[in-house]
Coordinates of C-alpha atoms and ligand atoms in Angstrom, one line a residue:
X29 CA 203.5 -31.0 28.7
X30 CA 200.1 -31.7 27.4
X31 CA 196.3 -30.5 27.7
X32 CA 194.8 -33.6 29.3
X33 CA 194.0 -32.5 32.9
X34 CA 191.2 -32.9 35.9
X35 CA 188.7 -30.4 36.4
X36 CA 186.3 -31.1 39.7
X37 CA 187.6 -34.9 39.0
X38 CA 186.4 -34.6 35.6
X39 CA 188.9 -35.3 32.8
X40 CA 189.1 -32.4 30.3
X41 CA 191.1 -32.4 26.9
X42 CA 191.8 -28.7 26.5
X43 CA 188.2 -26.9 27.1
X44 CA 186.4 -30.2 25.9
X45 CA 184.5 -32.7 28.6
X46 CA 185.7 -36.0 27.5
X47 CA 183.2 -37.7 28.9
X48 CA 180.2 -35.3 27.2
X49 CA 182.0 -36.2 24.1
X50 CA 181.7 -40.0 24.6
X51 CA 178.3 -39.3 25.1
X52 CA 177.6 -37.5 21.7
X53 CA 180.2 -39.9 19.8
X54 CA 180.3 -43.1 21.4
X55 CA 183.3 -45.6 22.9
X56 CA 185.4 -46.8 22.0
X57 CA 187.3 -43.3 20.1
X58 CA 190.7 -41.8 20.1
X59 CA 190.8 -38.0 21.1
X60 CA 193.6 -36.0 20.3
X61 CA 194.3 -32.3 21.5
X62 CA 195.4 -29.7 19.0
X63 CA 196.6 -27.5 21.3
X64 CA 199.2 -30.2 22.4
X65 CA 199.8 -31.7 19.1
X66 CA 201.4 -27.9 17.7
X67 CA 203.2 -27.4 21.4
X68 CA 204.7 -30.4 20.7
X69 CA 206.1 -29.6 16.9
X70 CA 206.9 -26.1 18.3
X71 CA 208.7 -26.9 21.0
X72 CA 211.0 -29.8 19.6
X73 CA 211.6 -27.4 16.1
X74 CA 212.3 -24.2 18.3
X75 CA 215.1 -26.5 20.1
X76 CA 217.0 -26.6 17.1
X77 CA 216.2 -22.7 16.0
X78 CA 220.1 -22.2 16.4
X79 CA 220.6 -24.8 13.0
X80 CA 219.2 -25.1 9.4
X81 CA 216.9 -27.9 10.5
X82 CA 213.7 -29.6 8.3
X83 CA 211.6 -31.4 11.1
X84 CA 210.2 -34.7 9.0
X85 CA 207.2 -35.9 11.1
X86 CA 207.1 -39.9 10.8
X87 CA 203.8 -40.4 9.1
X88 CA 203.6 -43.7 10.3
X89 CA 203.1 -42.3 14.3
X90 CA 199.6 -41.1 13.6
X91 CA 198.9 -41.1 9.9
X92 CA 195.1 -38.8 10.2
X93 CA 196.1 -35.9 7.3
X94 CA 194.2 -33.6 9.7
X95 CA 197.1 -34.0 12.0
X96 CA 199.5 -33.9 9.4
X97 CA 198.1 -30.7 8.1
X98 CA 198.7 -29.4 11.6
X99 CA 202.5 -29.8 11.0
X100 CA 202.2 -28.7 7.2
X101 CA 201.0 -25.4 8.8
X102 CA 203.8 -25.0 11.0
X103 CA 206.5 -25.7 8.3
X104 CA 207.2 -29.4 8.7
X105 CA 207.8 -31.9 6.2
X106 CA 207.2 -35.9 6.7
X107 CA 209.3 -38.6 6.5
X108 CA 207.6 -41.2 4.6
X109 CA 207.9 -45.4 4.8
X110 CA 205.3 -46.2 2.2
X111 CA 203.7 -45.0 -0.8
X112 CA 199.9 -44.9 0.6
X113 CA 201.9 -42.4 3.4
X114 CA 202.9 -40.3 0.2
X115 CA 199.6 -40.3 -0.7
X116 CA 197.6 -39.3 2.7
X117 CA 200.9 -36.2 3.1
X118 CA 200.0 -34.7 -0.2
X119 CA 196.2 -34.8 0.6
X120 CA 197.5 -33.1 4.1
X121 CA 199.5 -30.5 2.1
X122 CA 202.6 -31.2 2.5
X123 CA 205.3 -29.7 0.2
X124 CA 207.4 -32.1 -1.8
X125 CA 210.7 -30.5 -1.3
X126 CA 210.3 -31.6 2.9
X127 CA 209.6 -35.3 2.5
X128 CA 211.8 -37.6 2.8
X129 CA 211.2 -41.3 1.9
X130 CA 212.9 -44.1 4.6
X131 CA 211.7 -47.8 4.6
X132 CA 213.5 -51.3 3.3
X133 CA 211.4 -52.6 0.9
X134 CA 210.0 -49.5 -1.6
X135 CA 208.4 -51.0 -4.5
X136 CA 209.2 -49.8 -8.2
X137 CA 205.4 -48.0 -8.2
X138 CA 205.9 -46.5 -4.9
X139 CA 209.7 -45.3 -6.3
X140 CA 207.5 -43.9 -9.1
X141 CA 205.1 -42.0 -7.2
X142 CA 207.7 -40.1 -5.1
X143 CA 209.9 -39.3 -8.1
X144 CA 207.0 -37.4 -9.7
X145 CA 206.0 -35.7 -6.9
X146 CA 209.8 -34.9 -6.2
X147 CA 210.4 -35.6 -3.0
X148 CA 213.9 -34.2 -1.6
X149 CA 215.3 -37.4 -1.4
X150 CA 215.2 -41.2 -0.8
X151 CA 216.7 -42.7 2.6
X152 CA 218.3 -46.1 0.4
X153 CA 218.9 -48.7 2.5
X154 CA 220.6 -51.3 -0.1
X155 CA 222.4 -51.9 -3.4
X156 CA 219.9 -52.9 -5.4
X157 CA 217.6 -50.3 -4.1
X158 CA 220.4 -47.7 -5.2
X159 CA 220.2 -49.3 -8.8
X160 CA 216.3 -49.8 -8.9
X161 CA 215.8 -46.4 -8.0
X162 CA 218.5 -44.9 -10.8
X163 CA 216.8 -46.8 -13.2
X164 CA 213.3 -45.3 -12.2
X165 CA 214.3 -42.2 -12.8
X166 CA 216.5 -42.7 -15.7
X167 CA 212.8 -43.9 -17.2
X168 CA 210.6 -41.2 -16.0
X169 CA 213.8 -38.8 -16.6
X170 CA 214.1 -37.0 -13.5
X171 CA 217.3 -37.2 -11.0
X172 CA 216.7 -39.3 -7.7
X173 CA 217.7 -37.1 -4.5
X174 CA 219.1 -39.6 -2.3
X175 CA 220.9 -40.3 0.6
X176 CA 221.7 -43.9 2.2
X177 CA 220.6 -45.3 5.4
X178 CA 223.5 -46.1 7.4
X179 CA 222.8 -48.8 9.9
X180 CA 225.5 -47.2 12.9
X181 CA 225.3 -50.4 14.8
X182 CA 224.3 -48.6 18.3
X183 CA 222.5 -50.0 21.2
X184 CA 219.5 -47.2 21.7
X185 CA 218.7 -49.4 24.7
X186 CA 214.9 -50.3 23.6
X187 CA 212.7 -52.9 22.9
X188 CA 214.1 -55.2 20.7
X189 CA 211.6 -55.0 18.4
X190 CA 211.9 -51.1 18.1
X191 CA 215.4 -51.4 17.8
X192 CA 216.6 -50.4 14.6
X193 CA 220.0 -49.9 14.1
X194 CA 222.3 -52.3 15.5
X195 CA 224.3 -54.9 13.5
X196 CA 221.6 -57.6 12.6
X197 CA 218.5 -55.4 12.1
X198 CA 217.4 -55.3 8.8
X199 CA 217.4 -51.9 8.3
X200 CA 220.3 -49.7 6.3
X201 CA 223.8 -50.6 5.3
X202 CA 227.1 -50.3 7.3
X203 CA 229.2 -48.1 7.9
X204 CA 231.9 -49.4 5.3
X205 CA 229.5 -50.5 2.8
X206 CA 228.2 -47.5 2.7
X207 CA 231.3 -46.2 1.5
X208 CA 231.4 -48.5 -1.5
X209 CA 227.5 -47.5 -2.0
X210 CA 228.2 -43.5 -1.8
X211 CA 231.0 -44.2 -4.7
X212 CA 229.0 -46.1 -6.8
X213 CA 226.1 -43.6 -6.6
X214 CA 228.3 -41.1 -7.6
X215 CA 228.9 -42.4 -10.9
X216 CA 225.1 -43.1 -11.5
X217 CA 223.4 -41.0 -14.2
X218 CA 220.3 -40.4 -12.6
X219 CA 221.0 -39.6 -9.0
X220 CA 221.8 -36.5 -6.8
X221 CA 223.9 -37.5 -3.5
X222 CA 221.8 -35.3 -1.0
X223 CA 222.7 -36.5 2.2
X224 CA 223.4 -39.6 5.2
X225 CA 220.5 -40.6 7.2
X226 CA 220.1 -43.2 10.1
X227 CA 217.8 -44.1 12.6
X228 CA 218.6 -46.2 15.7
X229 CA 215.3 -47.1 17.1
X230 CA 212.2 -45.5 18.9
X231 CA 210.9 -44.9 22.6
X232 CA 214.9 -44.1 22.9
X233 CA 215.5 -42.3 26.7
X234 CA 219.2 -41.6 26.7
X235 CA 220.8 -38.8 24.3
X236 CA 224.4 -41.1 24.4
X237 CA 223.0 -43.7 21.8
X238 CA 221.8 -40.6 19.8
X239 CA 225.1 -38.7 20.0
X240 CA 227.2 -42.7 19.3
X241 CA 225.4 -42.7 16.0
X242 CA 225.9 -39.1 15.3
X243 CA 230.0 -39.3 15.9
X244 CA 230.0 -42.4 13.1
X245 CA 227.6 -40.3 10.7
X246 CA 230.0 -37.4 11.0
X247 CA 233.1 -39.7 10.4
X248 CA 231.5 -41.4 7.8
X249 CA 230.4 -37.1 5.7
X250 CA 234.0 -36.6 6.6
X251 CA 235.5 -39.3 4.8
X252 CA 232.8 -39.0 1.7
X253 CA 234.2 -34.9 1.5
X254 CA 237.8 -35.8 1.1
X255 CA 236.6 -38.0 -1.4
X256 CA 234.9 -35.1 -3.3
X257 CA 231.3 -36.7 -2.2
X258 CA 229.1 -33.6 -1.2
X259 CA 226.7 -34.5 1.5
X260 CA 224.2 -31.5 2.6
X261 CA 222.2 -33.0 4.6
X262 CA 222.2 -34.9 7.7
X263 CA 219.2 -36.8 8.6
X264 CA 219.4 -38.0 12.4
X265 CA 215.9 -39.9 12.4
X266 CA 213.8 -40.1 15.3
X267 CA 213.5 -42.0 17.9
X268 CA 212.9 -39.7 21.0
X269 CA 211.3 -41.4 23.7
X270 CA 208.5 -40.1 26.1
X271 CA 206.8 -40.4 29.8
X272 CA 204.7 -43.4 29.3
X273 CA 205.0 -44.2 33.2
X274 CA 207.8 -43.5 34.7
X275 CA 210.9 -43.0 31.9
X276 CA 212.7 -39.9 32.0
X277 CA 213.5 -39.1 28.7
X278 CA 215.2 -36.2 28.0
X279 CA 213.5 -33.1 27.5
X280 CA 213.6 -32.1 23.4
X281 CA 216.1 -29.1 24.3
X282 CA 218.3 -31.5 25.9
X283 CA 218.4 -33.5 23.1
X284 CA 218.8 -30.4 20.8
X285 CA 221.8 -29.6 23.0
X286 CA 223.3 -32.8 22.7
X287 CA 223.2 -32.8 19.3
X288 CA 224.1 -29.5 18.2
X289 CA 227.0 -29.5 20.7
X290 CA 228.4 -32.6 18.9
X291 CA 228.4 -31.7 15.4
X292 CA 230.3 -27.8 15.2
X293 CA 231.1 -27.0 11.5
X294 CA 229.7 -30.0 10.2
X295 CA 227.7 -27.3 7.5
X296 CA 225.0 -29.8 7.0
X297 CA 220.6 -29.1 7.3
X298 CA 219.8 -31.5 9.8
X299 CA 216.2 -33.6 8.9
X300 CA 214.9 -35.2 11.8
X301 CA 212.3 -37.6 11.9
X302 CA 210.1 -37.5 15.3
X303 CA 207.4 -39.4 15.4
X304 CA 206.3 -40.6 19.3
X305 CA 207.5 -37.0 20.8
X306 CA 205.3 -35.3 19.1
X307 CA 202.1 -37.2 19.3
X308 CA 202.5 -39.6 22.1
X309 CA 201.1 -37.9 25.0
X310 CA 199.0 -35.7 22.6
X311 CA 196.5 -38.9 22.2
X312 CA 194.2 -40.9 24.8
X313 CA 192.1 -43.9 23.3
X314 CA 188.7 -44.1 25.6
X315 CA 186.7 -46.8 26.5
X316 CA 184.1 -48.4 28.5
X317 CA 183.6 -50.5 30.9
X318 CA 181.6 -53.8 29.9
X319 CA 181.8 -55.5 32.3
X320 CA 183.7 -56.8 35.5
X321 CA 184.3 -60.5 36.9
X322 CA 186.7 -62.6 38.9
X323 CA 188.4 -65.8 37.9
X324 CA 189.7 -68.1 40.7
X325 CA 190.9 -65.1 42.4
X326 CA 192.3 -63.4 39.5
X327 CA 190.3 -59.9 38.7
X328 CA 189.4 -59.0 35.3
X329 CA 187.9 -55.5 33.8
X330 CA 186.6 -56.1 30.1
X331 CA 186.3 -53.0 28.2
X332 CA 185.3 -52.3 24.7
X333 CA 189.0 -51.7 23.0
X334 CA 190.8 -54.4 22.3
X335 CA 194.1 -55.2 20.9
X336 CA 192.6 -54.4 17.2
X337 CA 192.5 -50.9 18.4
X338 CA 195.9 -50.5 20.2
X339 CA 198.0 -53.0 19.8
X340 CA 201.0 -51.6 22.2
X341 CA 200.7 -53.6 25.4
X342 CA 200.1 -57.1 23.6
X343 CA 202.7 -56.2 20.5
X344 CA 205.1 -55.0 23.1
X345 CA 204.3 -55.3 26.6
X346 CA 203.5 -51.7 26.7
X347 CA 202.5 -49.8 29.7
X348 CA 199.6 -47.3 28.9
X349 CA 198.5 -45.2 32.4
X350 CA 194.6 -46.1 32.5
X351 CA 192.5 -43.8 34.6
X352 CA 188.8 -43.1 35.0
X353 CA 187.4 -40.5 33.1
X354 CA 185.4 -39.8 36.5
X355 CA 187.6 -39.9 39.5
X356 CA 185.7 -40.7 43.1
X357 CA 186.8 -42.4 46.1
X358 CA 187.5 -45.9 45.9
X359 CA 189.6 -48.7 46.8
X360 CA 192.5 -49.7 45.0
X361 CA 192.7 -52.9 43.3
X362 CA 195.5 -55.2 41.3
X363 CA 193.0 -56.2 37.6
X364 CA 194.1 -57.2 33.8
X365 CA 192.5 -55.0 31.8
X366 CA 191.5 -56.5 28.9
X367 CA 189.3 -56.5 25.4
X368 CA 186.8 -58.4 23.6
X369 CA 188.6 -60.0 21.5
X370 CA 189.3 -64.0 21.3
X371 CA 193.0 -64.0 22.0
X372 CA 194.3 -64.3 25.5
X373 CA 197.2 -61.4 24.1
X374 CA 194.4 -59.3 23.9
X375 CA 195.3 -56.8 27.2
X376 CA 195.5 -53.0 27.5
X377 CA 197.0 -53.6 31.1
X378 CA 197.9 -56.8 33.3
X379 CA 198.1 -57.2 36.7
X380 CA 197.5 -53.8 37.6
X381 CA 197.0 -51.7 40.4
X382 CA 193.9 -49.0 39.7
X383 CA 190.9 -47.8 41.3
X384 CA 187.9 -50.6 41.5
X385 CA 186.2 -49.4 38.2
X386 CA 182.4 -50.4 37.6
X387 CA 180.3 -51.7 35.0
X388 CA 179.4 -48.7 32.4
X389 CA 182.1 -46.6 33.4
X390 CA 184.4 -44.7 31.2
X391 CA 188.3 -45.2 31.4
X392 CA 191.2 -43.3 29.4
X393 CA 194.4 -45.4 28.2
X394 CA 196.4 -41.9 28.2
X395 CA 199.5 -41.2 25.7
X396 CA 198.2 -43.8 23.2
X397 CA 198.4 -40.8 20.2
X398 CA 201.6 -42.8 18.6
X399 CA 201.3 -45.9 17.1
X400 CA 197.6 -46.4 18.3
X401 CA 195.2 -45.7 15.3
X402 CA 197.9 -46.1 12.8
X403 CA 198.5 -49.6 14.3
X404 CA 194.8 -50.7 14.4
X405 CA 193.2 -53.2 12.3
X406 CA 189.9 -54.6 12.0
X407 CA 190.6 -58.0 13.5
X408 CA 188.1 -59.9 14.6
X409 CA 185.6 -58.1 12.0
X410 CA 185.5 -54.8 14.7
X411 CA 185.0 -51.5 12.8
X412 CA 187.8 -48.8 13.3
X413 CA 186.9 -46.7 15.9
X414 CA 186.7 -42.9 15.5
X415 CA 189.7 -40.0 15.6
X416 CA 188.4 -37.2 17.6
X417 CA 190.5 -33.9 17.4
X418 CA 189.7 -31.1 20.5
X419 CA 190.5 -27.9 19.7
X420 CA 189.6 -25.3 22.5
X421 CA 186.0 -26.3 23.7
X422 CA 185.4 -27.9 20.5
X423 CA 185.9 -30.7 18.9
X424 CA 185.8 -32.3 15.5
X425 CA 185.5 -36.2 13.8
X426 CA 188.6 -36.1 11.7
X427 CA 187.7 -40.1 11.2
X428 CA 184.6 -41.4 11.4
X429 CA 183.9 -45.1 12.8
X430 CA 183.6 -47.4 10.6
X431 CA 180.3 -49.5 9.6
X432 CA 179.6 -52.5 8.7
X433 CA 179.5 -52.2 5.5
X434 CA 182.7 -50.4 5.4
X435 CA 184.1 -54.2 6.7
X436 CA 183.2 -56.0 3.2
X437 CA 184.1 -53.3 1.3
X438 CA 186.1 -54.8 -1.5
X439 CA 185.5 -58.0 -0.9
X440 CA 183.8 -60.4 -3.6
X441 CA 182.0 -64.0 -3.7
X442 CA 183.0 -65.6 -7.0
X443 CA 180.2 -66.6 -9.6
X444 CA 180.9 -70.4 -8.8
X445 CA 180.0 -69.9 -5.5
X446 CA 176.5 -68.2 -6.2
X447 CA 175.3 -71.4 -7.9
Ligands
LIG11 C1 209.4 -45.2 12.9 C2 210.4 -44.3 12.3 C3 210.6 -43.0 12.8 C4 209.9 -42.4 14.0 O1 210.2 -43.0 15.2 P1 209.7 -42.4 16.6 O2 210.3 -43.3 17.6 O3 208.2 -42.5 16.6 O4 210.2 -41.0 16.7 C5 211.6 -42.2 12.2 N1 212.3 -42.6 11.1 C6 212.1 -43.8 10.6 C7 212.9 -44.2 9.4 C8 211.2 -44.7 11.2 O5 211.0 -45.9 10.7

């Protein structure tokens, strides 16, 4: 459910024209919809109303801290892979005590950073992790919340390269050495065992691989109790997939279901970590048309996003709906849809079928809210386009494009080379 819709063949987030906001802001911009953003939060936290339950929005979905302040407001805390994230979720507001920290390779200053802000606890996913963080603390003498990312080695059935926790990803620590970490964390001096966390994978449609990992988590907090090990927490991740085209993912009160059905007197908070769910369909990148042409046959609409700007469909052969911002009649015709930039991977759509779009006009690349601006880059020296955020009939630059000058910003040309 979201609050991008037609009006007279106009396209409309909430009250707001999109293409009267083009005009005002300029293409290429990502547009957001408020209204859809706290549905989304409301509806996947009210699912689990029945259990203590923290909902940890992944920063790393859509990292704007006015978005993030939109799920401060409503009580939600972040789960966190880096310390700039740390950084932009305490500018958003977030409290400390609902932020959890997940990620492979935390350096000692970004350890640092989250044990004086005192986070509720670290998601470790190695040894020496473990030590490096007990040591951190011992040093700026605080304890370290902590729990340890267990790698369940399940199939969540997704793109390989958002597939995160089978048996050969690098993320976490099995099952079984887990057990030897959780003992040996026990005896360390400056760390509180909080809780056991995991995370299979994203853009996950099926609750089974959810539940799989679930079963071995609950195995694993029973055999860490009769060991005297107290685990409060139990952090499922995220990972819940959405409509892009034509998936079928389960509804977030299905998933809720699932879950809360398989884990009776398990006497844990759950922390979950959604990321896509929540901002997925609540984001559309737009852009225009440049220009058309034909190759040999082969049709070609070149618009002005590229790859730099979402990086989905070349990264991972992502389908993103594209639709004019303007419907008429038209014929139908089978195009790439593709970007300026000078890499033939640079493709918001190939081969596809869509109405014969012209020169000048504007198109929307619809549910591109997760892992679009977050992912961008300034490749090929292309400024970051705007974040636009609709709320109602208004709507507000929550970042601004980027300049020129905002591309050489930091950069330096040494004294030997000004001779
Ligand atoms: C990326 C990530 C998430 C969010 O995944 P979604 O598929 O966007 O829900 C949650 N937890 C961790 C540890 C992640 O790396």
């Amino acid at each position: 459910m979201n609050y991008f819709q037609y009006r007279n063949r106009a396209l409309f987030c909430e009250e707001a024209d999109v293409e009267q906001i083009a005009r005002e802001a300029g293409t290429p911009f990502y547009l957001y919809s408020h209204r859809t953003l706290r549905h989304h939060f409301r509806v996947f936290s009210a699912a689990f109303a029945e259990v203590p339950h923290i909902v940890c929005f992944s920063v790393k979905a859509c990292s704007n801290t006015a978005i993030l302040r939109i799920f401060a407001r409503e009580g939600g805390g972040v789960d966190l892979v880096s310390g700039g994230e740390l950084y932009r979720a305490l500018k958003a507001g977030v409290d400390p005590s609902r932020m959890v920290y997940s990620g492979v390779g935390k350096r000692e200053d970004e350890i640092d950073l989250a044990l004086r802000t005192g986070i509720l606890m670290f998601n470790v996913e190695s040894f020496q992790e473990l030590e490096t963080i007990n040591v951190r603390a011992g040093k700026l003498g605080v304890r370290a919340g902590i729990g340890l990312r267990v790698n369940p080695d399940v199939d969540p059935e997704t793109h390989a390269h958002i597939s995160t926790g089978l048996k050969g990803n690098k993320f976490g620590i099995n099952v079984e050495a887990s057990l030897l970490a959780y003992r040996y964390a026990a005896k360390l001096k400056h760390v509180d065992i909080k809780g056991v966390s995991c995370h299979i994978g994203s853009q996950v449609t099926k609750t089974s691989p959810f539940i799989d990992a679930l079963g071995r988590l609950k195995d694993l907090i029973r055999r860490l109790r009769e060991e005297g090990i107290a685990i409060h927490y139990l952090d499922l991740g995220g990972g819940l997939g959405i409509t892009y085209d034509r998936e079928t993912p389960p509804h977030p009160s299905e998933y809720a279901r699932a879950i809360i059905d398989a884990s009776s007197e398990m006497d844990c908070t759950f922390i979950f970590e959604p990321g896509r769910v929540i901002v997925g369909n609540a984001g559309i990148l737009v852009t225009r048309v440049l220009y058309t042409k034909e190759n040999d046959g082969k049709r070609f609409v070149i618009v002005d996003a590229g790859m730099n700007d979402l990086v989905r469909p070349s990264l991972y052969g992502s389908f993103h709906l594209i639709q004019p911002v303007i419907q008429r009649e038209r014929e139908e015709i089978t195009t790439d849809v593709v970007g300026p930039i000078c890499e033939s991977g640079d493709f918001l759509a190939k081969g596809r079928q869509m109405p014969a779009v012209e020169r000048g006009e504007l198109l929307a690349v619809m549910s591109a809210g997760a892992y679009g601006f977050s992912m961008s880059s300034n490749y090929n020296s292309r400024p970051r386009i705007p974040e636009i955020l609709v709320r109602d009939d208004r709507w507000y630059v929550i970042r601004k494009r980027e300049n020129f000058e905002d591309l050489v910003r930091g950069e330096e040309i040494p004294d030997f080379l000004n001779t």
